[in-house]
């Protein structure tokens, strides 16, 4: 039995692949399974995430990747370290909107 199963989410896993519909299971504080889980997969708690994004990875809530995101589509090395979501515009370093030149 899993501790938590999140079902029917649009999963964006940080690999650069398109998001996909699926489920995620957590056991002992760690991700135990990602994909389409059997309907009878038991869990202590279950969440229906239909219509919501699920980004199993780290969320960097204070990045300074604003400029780098314009030339590096993978935002290296953040993605290499498991960061799947970047919050940008911190400390007044917002690059958008701006003129192309």
PDB file of N, CA, C and O in Angstrom, residues 6-12 19-24 35 47-56:
ATOM      1  N   UNK A   6      -1.436  10.132  -6.454  1.00  0.00           N
ATOM      2  CA  UNK A   6      -2.010  11.281  -7.152  1.00  0.00           C
ATOM      3  C   UNK A   6      -2.377  10.786  -8.540  1.00  0.00           C
ATOM      4  O   UNK A   6      -1.512  10.311  -9.273  1.00  0.00           O
ATOM      5  N   UNK A   7      -3.660  10.881  -8.885  1.00  0.00           N
ATOM      6  CA  UNK A   7      -4.148  10.323 -10.144  1.00  0.00           C
ATOM      7  C   UNK A   7      -4.581  11.417 -11.124  1.00  0.00           C
ATOM      8  O   UNK A   7      -4.949  12.513 -10.733  1.00  0.00           O
ATOM      9  N   UNK A   8      -4.556  11.032 -12.406  1.00  0.00           N
ATOM     10  CA  UNK A   8      -5.125  11.846 -13.490  1.00  0.00           C
ATOM     11  C   UNK A   8      -4.468  13.200 -13.685  1.00  0.00           C
ATOM     12  O   UNK A   8      -5.103  14.134 -14.173  1.00  0.00           O
ATOM     13  N   UNK A   9      -3.211  13.329 -13.338  1.00  0.00           N
ATOM     14  CA  UNK A   9      -2.510  14.608 -13.484  1.00  0.00           C
ATOM     15  C   UNK A   9      -1.863  14.710 -14.859  1.00  0.00           C
ATOM     16  O   UNK A   9      -1.620  13.701 -15.516  1.00  0.00           O
ATOM     17  N   UNK A  10      -1.572  15.924 -15.278  1.00  0.00           N
ATOM     18  CA  UNK A  10      -0.691  16.131 -16.413  1.00  0.00           C
ATOM     19  C   UNK A  10       0.704  16.217 -15.818  1.00  0.00           C
ATOM     20  O   UNK A  10       1.025  17.167 -15.099  1.00  0.00           O
ATOM     21  N   UNK A  11       1.521  15.198 -16.081  1.00  0.00           N
ATOM     22  CA  UNK A  11       2.837  15.091 -15.465  1.00  0.00           C
ATOM     23  C   UNK A  11       3.885  15.703 -16.392  1.00  0.00           C
ATOM     24  O   UNK A  11       3.993  15.338 -17.557  1.00  0.00           O
ATOM     25  N   UNK A  12       4.639  16.648 -15.852  1.00  0.00           N
ATOM     26  CA  UNK A  12       5.772  17.248 -16.547  1.00  0.00           C
ATOM     27  C   UNK A  12       6.985  16.902 -15.694  1.00  0.00           C
ATOM     28  O   UNK A  12       7.141  17.428 -14.594  1.00  0.00           O
ATOM     29  N   UNK A  19       4.433  16.883 -21.589  1.00  0.00           N
ATOM     30  CA  UNK A  19       3.667  16.405 -20.452  1.00  0.00           C
ATOM     31  C   UNK A  19       2.753  15.263 -20.873  1.00  0.00           C
ATOM     32  O   UNK A  19       2.371  15.158 -22.038  1.00  0.00           O
ATOM     33  N   UNK A  20       2.406  14.394 -19.933  1.00  0.00           N
ATOM     34  CA  UNK A  20       1.541  13.250 -20.222  1.00  0.00           C
ATOM     35  C   UNK A  20       0.572  13.025 -19.076  1.00  0.00           C
ATOM     36  O   UNK A  20       0.841  13.418 -17.944  1.00  0.00           O
ATOM     37  N   UNK A  21      -0.560  12.435 -19.379  1.00  0.00           N
ATOM     38  CA  UNK A  21      -1.552  12.102 -18.351  1.00  0.00           C
ATOM     39  C   UNK A  21      -1.061  10.877 -17.597  1.00  0.00           C
ATOM     40  O   UNK A  21      -0.638   9.892 -18.206  1.00  0.00           O
ATOM     41  N   UNK A  22      -1.132  10.925 -16.287  1.00  0.00           N
ATOM     42  CA  UNK A  22      -0.675   9.779 -15.512  1.00  0.00           C
ATOM     43  C   UNK A  22      -0.911   9.935 -14.034  1.00  0.00           C
ATOM     44  O   UNK A  22      -1.594  10.850 -13.572  1.00  0.00           O
ATOM     45  N   UNK A  23      -0.300   9.016 -13.306  1.00  0.00           N
ATOM     46  CA  UNK A  23      -0.434   8.933 -11.856  1.00  0.00           C
ATOM     47  C   UNK A  23       0.959   8.925 -11.237  1.00  0.00           C
ATOM     48  O   UNK A  23       1.947   8.607 -11.891  1.00  0.00           O
ATOM     49  N   UNK A  24       1.019   9.238  -9.944  1.00  0.00           N
ATOM     50  CA  UNK A  24       2.266   9.199  -9.197  1.00  0.00           C
ATOM     51  C   UNK A  24       1.977   8.615  -7.827  1.00  0.00           C
ATOM     52  O   UNK A  24       0.984   8.976  -7.195  1.00  0.00           O
ATOM     53  N   UNK A  35       3.482   6.990 -13.811  1.00  0.00           N
ATOM     54  CA  UNK A  35       2.921   6.413 -15.035  1.00  0.00           C
ATOM     55  C   UNK A  35       1.443   6.192 -14.850  1.00  0.00           C
ATOM     56  O   UNK A  35       0.768   6.952 -14.165  1.00  0.00           O
ATOM     57  N   UNK A  47      -5.449  11.542  -4.279  1.00  0.00           N
ATOM     58  CA  UNK A  47      -5.826  12.864  -4.766  1.00  0.00           C
ATOM     59  C   UNK A  47      -6.136  12.750  -6.249  1.00  0.00           C
ATOM     60  O   UNK A  47      -5.344  12.184  -7.005  1.00  0.00           O
ATOM     61  N   UNK A  48      -7.263  13.294  -6.669  1.00  0.00           N
ATOM     62  CA  UNK A  48      -7.593  13.369  -8.083  1.00  0.00           C
ATOM     63  C   UNK A  48      -7.092  14.724  -8.586  1.00  0.00           C
ATOM     64  O   UNK A  48      -7.602  15.768  -8.203  1.00  0.00           O
ATOM     65  N   UNK A  49      -6.088  14.695  -9.453  1.00  0.00           N
ATOM     66  CA  UNK A  49      -5.449  15.920  -9.925  1.00  0.00           C
ATOM     67  C   UNK A  49      -5.856  16.270 -11.352  1.00  0.00           C
ATOM     68  O   UNK A  49      -5.137  16.986 -12.045  1.00  0.00           O
ATOM     69  N   UNK A  50      -7.011  15.790 -11.783  1.00  0.00           N
ATOM     70  CA  UNK A  50      -7.474  16.081 -13.138  1.00  0.00           C
ATOM     71  C   UNK A  50      -7.484  17.587 -13.384  1.00  0.00           C
ATOM     72  O   UNK A  50      -7.977  18.360 -12.568  1.00  0.00           O
ATOM     73  N   UNK A  51      -6.898  18.013 -14.492  1.00  0.00           N
ATOM     74  CA  UNK A  51      -6.854  19.431 -14.825  1.00  0.00           C
ATOM     75  C   UNK A  51      -5.709  20.186 -14.179  1.00  0.00           C
ATOM     76  O   UNK A  51      -5.607  21.407 -14.328  1.00  0.00           O
ATOM     77  N   UNK A  52      -4.840  19.473 -13.465  1.00  0.00           N
ATOM     78  CA  UNK A  52      -3.719  20.123 -12.779  1.00  0.00           C
ATOM     79  C   UNK A  52      -2.391  19.545 -13.259  1.00  0.00           C
ATOM     80  O   UNK A  52      -2.310  18.397 -13.674  1.00  0.00           O
ATOM     81  N   UNK A  53      -1.334  20.349 -13.149  1.00  0.00           N
ATOM     82  CA  UNK A  53       0.012  19.893 -13.459  1.00  0.00           C
ATOM     83  C   UNK A  53       0.628  19.224 -12.242  1.00  0.00           C
ATOM     84  O   UNK A  53       0.399  19.660 -11.109  1.00  0.00           O
ATOM     85  N   UNK A  54       1.413  18.193 -12.481  1.00  0.00           N
ATOM     86  CA  UNK A  54       2.195  17.542 -11.428  1.00  0.00           C
ATOM     87  C   UNK A  54       3.639  17.539 -11.907  1.00  0.00           C
ATOM     88  O   UNK A  54       3.950  17.002 -12.965  1.00  0.00           O
ATOM     89  N   UNK A  55       4.515  18.187 -11.165  1.00  0.00           N
ATOM     90  CA  UNK A  55       5.915  18.300 -11.556  1.00  0.00           C
ATOM     91  C   UNK A  55       6.775  17.636 -10.487  1.00  0.00           C
ATOM     92  O   UNK A  55       7.235  18.283  -9.560  1.00  0.00           O
ATOM     93  N   UNK A  56       6.970  16.318 -10.631  1.00  0.00           N
ATOM     94  CA  UNK A  56       7.729  15.599  -9.597  1.00  0.00           C
ATOM     95  C   UNK A  56       9.212  15.942  -9.661  1.00  0.00           C
ATOM     96  O   UNK A  56       9.975  15.369 -10.416  1.00  0.00           O
TER      97      UNK A  56
END
